[in-house]
Coordinates of C-alpha atoms in Angstrom, one line a residue:
X1142 CA -133.5 -161.5 -96.0
X1143 CA -134.6 -160.5 -99.6
X1144 CA -132.5 -157.8 -100.5
X1145 CA -131.1 -156.0 -103.6
X1146 CA -128.7 -153.1 -104.9
X1147 CA -129.3 -150.8 -107.7
X1148 CA -126.8 -149.2 -110.3
X1149 CA -127.1 -146.9 -113.3
X1150 CA -124.8 -148.2 -115.9
X1151 CA -123.7 -145.4 -118.8
X1152 CA -122.1 -146.4 -122.1
X1153 CA -121.2 -144.0 -124.8
X1154 CA -121.7 -144.6 -128.6
X1155 CA -118.5 -144.5 -130.5
X1156 CA -120.3 -144.8 -133.8
X1157 CA -123.9 -144.5 -135.2
X1158 CA -125.9 -147.1 -133.6
X1159 CA -129.2 -148.5 -135.1
X1160 CA -130.6 -150.6 -132.3
X1161 CA -134.1 -152.2 -131.5
X1162 CA -136.9 -150.0 -130.1
X1163 CA -136.7 -151.8 -126.8
X1164 CA -132.9 -152.3 -125.7
X1165 CA -133.4 -154.8 -122.7
X1166 CA -132.8 -157.8 -124.5
X1167 CA -130.0 -156.4 -126.5
X1168 CA -128.2 -155.4 -123.4
X1169 CA -128.7 -158.4 -121.5
X1170 CA -127.6 -160.5 -124.4
X1171 CA -124.4 -158.2 -124.9
X1172 CA -123.6 -158.4 -121.2
X1173 CA -124.4 -162.2 -120.7
X1174 CA -121.7 -163.1 -123.3
X1175 CA -119.2 -160.9 -121.6
X1176 CA -120.0 -162.1 -118.3
X1177 CA -119.4 -165.9 -119.1
X1178 CA -116.0 -165.0 -120.8
X1179 CA -114.8 -163.2 -117.8
X1180 CA -116.0 -165.4 -115.1
X1181 CA -116.3 -169.0 -116.5
X1182 CA -113.3 -171.2 -117.2
X1183 CA -115.4 -173.1 -119.6
X1184 CA -116.3 -170.1 -121.7
X1185 CA -113.8 -171.1 -124.5
X1186 CA -115.1 -174.5 -125.3
X1187 CA -114.3 -176.7 -122.5
X1188 CA -116.8 -177.8 -119.7
X1189 CA -116.8 -175.5 -116.4
X1190 CA -114.9 -177.7 -113.8
X1191 CA -116.6 -176.1 -110.9
X1192 CA -120.3 -174.8 -111.7
X1193 CA -121.3 -174.8 -108.2
X1194 CA -118.7 -172.1 -107.4
X1195 CA -118.6 -170.6 -111.0
X1196 CA -120.1 -166.9 -110.8
X1197 CA -121.3 -167.5 -114.3
X1198 CA -123.5 -170.4 -113.4
X1199 CA -124.5 -168.9 -110.2
X1200 CA -125.8 -165.8 -111.8
X1201 CA -127.0 -167.2 -115.3
X1202 CA -127.7 -170.9 -114.8
X1203 CA -128.6 -171.2 -111.1
X1204 CA -129.3 -174.7 -109.9
X1205 CA -131.5 -175.7 -107.3
X1206 CA -129.8 -176.8 -104.0
X1207 CA -129.4 -180.9 -103.5
X1208 CA -132.5 -182.3 -102.2
X1209 CA -134.8 -179.1 -103.0
X1210 CA -138.3 -179.8 -103.9
X1211 CA -138.8 -176.4 -105.6
X1212 CA -138.0 -175.3 -109.0
X1213 CA -136.1 -178.2 -110.3
X1214 CA -135.1 -176.5 -113.7
X1215 CA -132.8 -173.8 -114.5
X1216 CA -135.6 -172.0 -116.6
X1217 CA -137.8 -171.8 -113.6
X1218 CA -135.3 -170.4 -111.4
X1219 CA -135.2 -166.4 -111.7
X1220 CA -131.8 -164.9 -112.3
X1221 CA -130.8 -162.5 -109.5
X1222 CA -130.4 -159.4 -111.7
X1223 CA -132.5 -156.9 -113.6
X1224 CA -131.4 -155.1 -116.6
X1225 CA -133.7 -152.1 -117.6
X1226 CA -133.0 -149.1 -120.0
X1227 CA -133.6 -145.9 -117.8
X1228 CA -135.6 -144.4 -120.5
X1229 CA -138.4 -147.4 -120.4
X1230 CA -141.0 -144.9 -119.3
X1231 CA -140.9 -143.2 -122.9
X1232 CA -140.5 -144.8 -126.0
X1233 CA -143.2 -147.5 -126.9
X1234 CA -142.0 -151.0 -127.1
X1235 CA -142.7 -151.9 -130.8
X1236 CA -141.3 -153.0 -133.9
X1237 CA -139.3 -149.7 -134.4
X1238 CA -135.6 -148.7 -134.2
X1239 CA -133.6 -146.5 -132.0
X1240 CA -131.0 -144.3 -133.4
X1241 CA -127.8 -142.9 -131.7
X1242 CA -125.3 -140.6 -132.8
X1243 CA -121.5 -140.8 -131.9
X1244 CA -121.1 -139.4 -128.4
X1245 CA -124.7 -140.3 -127.3
X1246 CA -125.3 -142.1 -124.0
X1247 CA -126.8 -145.3 -123.8
X1248 CA -127.9 -146.2 -120.2
X1249 CA -129.7 -148.7 -118.2
X1250 CA -130.4 -149.7 -114.5
X1251 CA -128.5 -152.8 -113.2
X1252 CA -130.4 -154.3 -110.1
X1253 CA -128.4 -157.2 -108.4
X1254 CA -130.5 -159.2 -106.0
X1255 CA -129.2 -161.3 -102.9
X1256 CA -125.9 -163.0 -103.2
X1257 CA -125.4 -161.4 -106.7
X1258 CA -124.3 -158.1 -104.9
X1259 CA -121.0 -160.0 -103.9
X1260 CA -120.1 -160.4 -107.5
X1261 CA -120.3 -156.7 -108.5
X1262 CA -116.4 -156.7 -109.3
X1263 CA -117.2 -159.3 -111.9
X1264 CA -120.1 -157.5 -113.2
X1265 CA -118.0 -154.3 -113.6
X1266 CA -115.3 -156.3 -115.2
X1267 CA -117.8 -157.7 -117.7
X1268 CA -119.5 -154.4 -118.6
X1269 CA -115.9 -153.1 -119.3
X1270 CA -115.5 -156.0 -121.8
X1271 CA -118.7 -155.1 -123.5
X1272 CA -117.4 -153.2 -126.7
X1273 CA -120.1 -153.9 -129.2
X1274 CA -123.9 -154.4 -129.1
X1275 CA -126.7 -155.3 -131.5
X1276 CA -126.7 -157.7 -134.4
X1277 CA -124.5 -155.2 -136.0
X1278 CA -122.0 -155.2 -133.6
X1279 CA -121.9 -151.4 -133.2
X1280 CA -119.2 -149.9 -131.1
X1281 CA -120.0 -148.6 -127.4
X1282 CA -117.6 -148.0 -124.5
X1283 CA -118.4 -148.0 -120.7
X1284 CA -118.2 -144.6 -119.3
X1285 CA -119.5 -144.7 -115.6
X1286 CA -121.5 -146.7 -113.0
X1287 CA -123.4 -145.0 -110.4
X1288 CA -124.9 -146.3 -107.1
X1289 CA -128.6 -145.6 -106.5
X1290 CA -130.6 -145.9 -103.3
X1291 CA -134.3 -146.6 -102.9
X1292 CA -134.8 -143.3 -104.8
X1293 CA -133.3 -142.8 -108.1
X1294 CA -132.2 -139.2 -107.4
X1295 CA -129.7 -140.4 -105.0
X1296 CA -126.8 -141.2 -106.9
X1297 CA -123.0 -141.6 -106.1
X1298 CA -120.4 -142.7 -108.5
X1299 CA -118.3 -146.1 -108.1
X1300 CA -116.7 -146.3 -111.5
X1301 CA -115.6 -144.0 -114.0
X1302 CA -113.7 -145.2 -117.1
X1303 CA -111.2 -142.2 -116.9
X1304 CA -110.1 -143.4 -113.3
X1305 CA -110.5 -147.2 -114.0
X1306 CA -111.2 -147.7 -110.3
X1307 CA -114.0 -149.3 -108.4
X1308 CA -114.9 -147.2 -105.4
X1309 CA -117.4 -148.9 -103.1
X1310 CA -121.0 -150.3 -104.0
X1311 CA -124.5 -149.6 -103.6
X1312 CA -126.2 -149.9 -100.2
X1313 CA -128.4 -153.1 -99.9
X1314 CA -132.2 -152.4 -99.8
X1315 CA -134.4 -155.0 -98.0
X1316 CA -137.7 -155.7 -98.6
X1317 CA -138.5 -154.4 -95.0
X1318 CA -136.9 -150.9 -95.7
X1319 CA -138.8 -147.9 -96.7
X1320 CA -142.2 -149.6 -97.3
X1321 CA -144.0 -146.9 -95.2
X1322 CA -147.7 -147.1 -94.2
X1323 CA -150.0 -148.2 -97.0
X1324 CA -152.5 -145.9 -98.4
X1325 CA -156.2 -145.7 -97.4
X1326 CA -157.5 -144.8 -100.9
X1327 CA -157.0 -146.6 -104.2
X1328 CA -153.8 -146.8 -105.9
X1329 CA -152.9 -146.8 -109.4
X1330 CA -150.3 -149.1 -110.9
X1331 CA -148.4 -148.0 -113.8
X1332 CA -147.1 -150.8 -115.9
X1333 CA -144.1 -148.9 -117.5
X1334 CA -142.7 -151.6 -119.6
X1335 CA -144.7 -154.8 -121.4
X1336 CA -145.8 -156.8 -118.3
X1337 CA -146.4 -160.6 -119.2
X1338 CA -148.5 -162.2 -116.3
X1339 CA -149.3 -165.8 -117.1
X1340 CA -152.7 -167.5 -115.3
X1341 CA -153.7 -171.1 -116.1
X1342 CA -151.2 -171.4 -119.0
X1343 CA -152.0 -168.0 -120.6
X1344 CA -150.8 -164.5 -120.5
X1345 CA -153.7 -162.4 -119.4
X1346 CA -155.0 -159.2 -120.8
X1347 CA -156.8 -157.9 -117.6
X1348 CA -154.4 -157.2 -114.5
X1349 CA -156.9 -158.5 -111.7
X1350 CA -154.7 -157.8 -108.7
X1351 CA -154.8 -161.4 -107.4
X1352 CA -153.0 -162.5 -110.5
X1353 CA -150.6 -159.9 -110.3
X1354 CA -149.9 -160.5 -106.7
X1355 CA -149.6 -164.3 -107.2
X1356 CA -146.7 -163.7 -109.8
X1357 CA -145.0 -161.1 -107.7
X1358 CA -144.9 -163.4 -104.7
X1359 CA -143.8 -166.1 -106.6
X1360 CA -141.0 -164.1 -108.1
X1361 CA -140.0 -162.7 -104.6
X1362 CA -140.2 -166.2 -103.1
X1363 CA -137.9 -167.7 -105.5
X1364 CA -135.3 -165.0 -105.5
X1365 CA -135.2 -165.2 -101.7
X1366 CA -134.9 -169.0 -101.8
X1367 CA -132.3 -169.3 -104.4
X1368 CA -130.4 -166.0 -104.1
X1369 CA -130.8 -164.8 -100.4
X1370 CA -130.2 -168.1 -98.7
X1371 CA -133.6 -168.0 -97.0
X1372 CA -137.2 -168.5 -97.8
X1373 CA -139.8 -165.7 -97.4
X1374 CA -141.5 -166.6 -94.3
X1375 CA -145.1 -165.7 -95.2
X1376 CA -148.4 -167.8 -95.3
X1377 CA -148.7 -167.8 -98.9
X1378 CA -152.1 -169.3 -99.5
X1379 CA -153.6 -166.6 -96.9
X1380 CA -152.1 -163.8 -98.8
X1381 CA -153.1 -164.9 -102.2
X1382 CA -156.5 -165.5 -101.0
X1383 CA -156.4 -162.2 -99.5
X1384 CA -155.5 -160.5 -102.7
X1385 CA -158.8 -161.6 -104.1
X1386 CA -160.4 -158.9 -102.1
X1387 CA -158.6 -156.0 -103.8
X1388 CA -160.8 -154.8 -106.7
X1389 CA -159.6 -153.5 -110.1
X1390 CA -161.9 -150.7 -110.2
X1391 CA -160.3 -149.0 -113.6
X1392 CA -158.3 -150.8 -116.3
X1393 CA -156.5 -148.4 -118.7
X1394 CA -154.0 -150.9 -119.8
X1395 CA -153.6 -151.9 -123.5
X1396 CA -152.4 -155.2 -125.2
X1397 CA -148.8 -154.6 -126.6
X1398 CA -146.9 -156.8 -129.1
X1399 CA -143.2 -156.7 -129.8
X1400 CA -140.4 -158.9 -131.5
X1401 CA -137.1 -159.8 -130.0
X1402 CA -134.2 -161.9 -131.5
X1403 CA -132.9 -164.9 -129.5
X1404 CA -129.3 -165.5 -130.1
X1405 CA -129.5 -168.8 -128.0
X1406 CA -132.5 -170.0 -130.1
X1407 CA -131.3 -168.1 -133.3
X1408 CA -134.8 -167.0 -134.2
X1409 CA -137.1 -164.0 -133.7
X1410 CA -139.8 -164.3 -131.0
X1411 CA -143.1 -162.3 -130.6
X1412 CA -144.0 -161.3 -127.3
X1413 CA -147.2 -160.1 -126.0
X1414 CA -148.4 -158.4 -122.8
X1415 CA -150.0 -155.6 -121.2
X1416 CA -148.7 -152.0 -120.8
X1417 CA -150.5 -148.9 -119.0
X1418 CA -152.2 -148.2 -115.8
X1419 CA -154.5 -150.1 -113.5
X1420 CA -156.5 -148.6 -110.4
X1421 CA -157.0 -150.7 -107.5
X1422 CA -159.1 -150.4 -104.2
X1423 CA -159.1 -152.3 -101.1
X1424 CA -156.9 -152.8 -98.0
X1425 CA -153.4 -153.0 -99.2
X1426 CA -151.5 -153.4 -95.9
X1427 CA -151.0 -157.1 -96.0
X1428 CA -149.2 -156.7 -99.5
X1429 CA -147.7 -153.4 -99.4
X1430 CA -143.9 -154.1 -98.8
X1431 CA -144.1 -156.8 -101.4
X1432 CA -145.6 -154.3 -104.0
X1433 CA -143.0 -151.5 -103.1
X1434 CA -140.1 -154.0 -103.4
X1435 CA -141.6 -155.4 -106.7
X1436 CA -141.1 -152.1 -108.2
X1437 CA -137.1 -152.7 -108.0
X1438 CA -137.2 -156.3 -109.3
X1439 CA -140.3 -156.2 -111.6
X1440 CA -142.7 -158.8 -112.1
X1441 CA -143.6 -161.6 -114.8
X1442 CA -141.9 -163.1 -117.7
X1443 CA -138.9 -161.1 -119.1
X1444 CA -137.9 -159.3 -115.8
X1445 CA -134.3 -159.8 -116.4
X1446 CA -134.3 -157.7 -119.2
X1447 CA -136.4 -155.1 -118.0
X1448 CA -140.2 -156.3 -118.8
X1449 CA -142.7 -156.1 -116.0
X1450 CA -141.4 -152.7 -114.7
X1451 CA -144.2 -150.9 -112.7
X1452 CA -144.6 -147.7 -110.4
X1453 CA -147.1 -147.3 -107.8
X1454 CA -149.0 -143.9 -108.1
X1455 CA -151.0 -143.3 -104.7
X1456 CA -154.0 -141.1 -105.3

């Protein structure tokens, strides 16, 4: 069954930090580099001798199972984790910088999906190895990791630097848990970070519900199939067709642009997408558990490093 576990990871700045305005891509890059060194025997120049069992390949370069007819390329398979700065509801994603003083905390949420939950020890060891972030290689240190429930207010320590000991893990949250009854009236969806919803080859400027739900259902389906060992048992065509009945009655989103540096491609990339609030009206019962779970795993392109984060606001 589709499931995930949530953690809050807190680093401390050991020197003044001058970082991009949005930290998701920076944090994901630093973590990915450390994870490969820790988990993959091919990280130091040789090819990986067992990619099918290698934690790095399973997490970062998931391959379709033999004979799979769906998603045949690495690029199309979503990674089974989300790294999202915890202050993403605040500062705008723009071309600006973020400054931290020595002693300041740099925190983010880490969501592990499906089988990735089993690799928590690798994640913690890799996070311990992250000592510098950003293109300026500025010094940081892991201080603590807290397990979160479906409600972010429920936090329990699972690792502190002072004790250097892992104490348990977060409880797994399934798509069936905590969805509750759908609202009768309209709902508002607040897109907290830039959200990139592609339809017919283009990123859309208007978040029609059917487009939003199609992208969300596709992401959930892929995560379930490749990282939870079972496909979603739903009638995809019927659900997507039904989503066309949900009306967008107020669109308060705006079009945003920001740049990120891709170390893999060694170039700056400009990304565009929506941010803000949209209000919808209709019968949400068929879509409710998917929408609720989507708040944890995000939607659209760039979800791995925190884009596509949204919050449902019931009227």
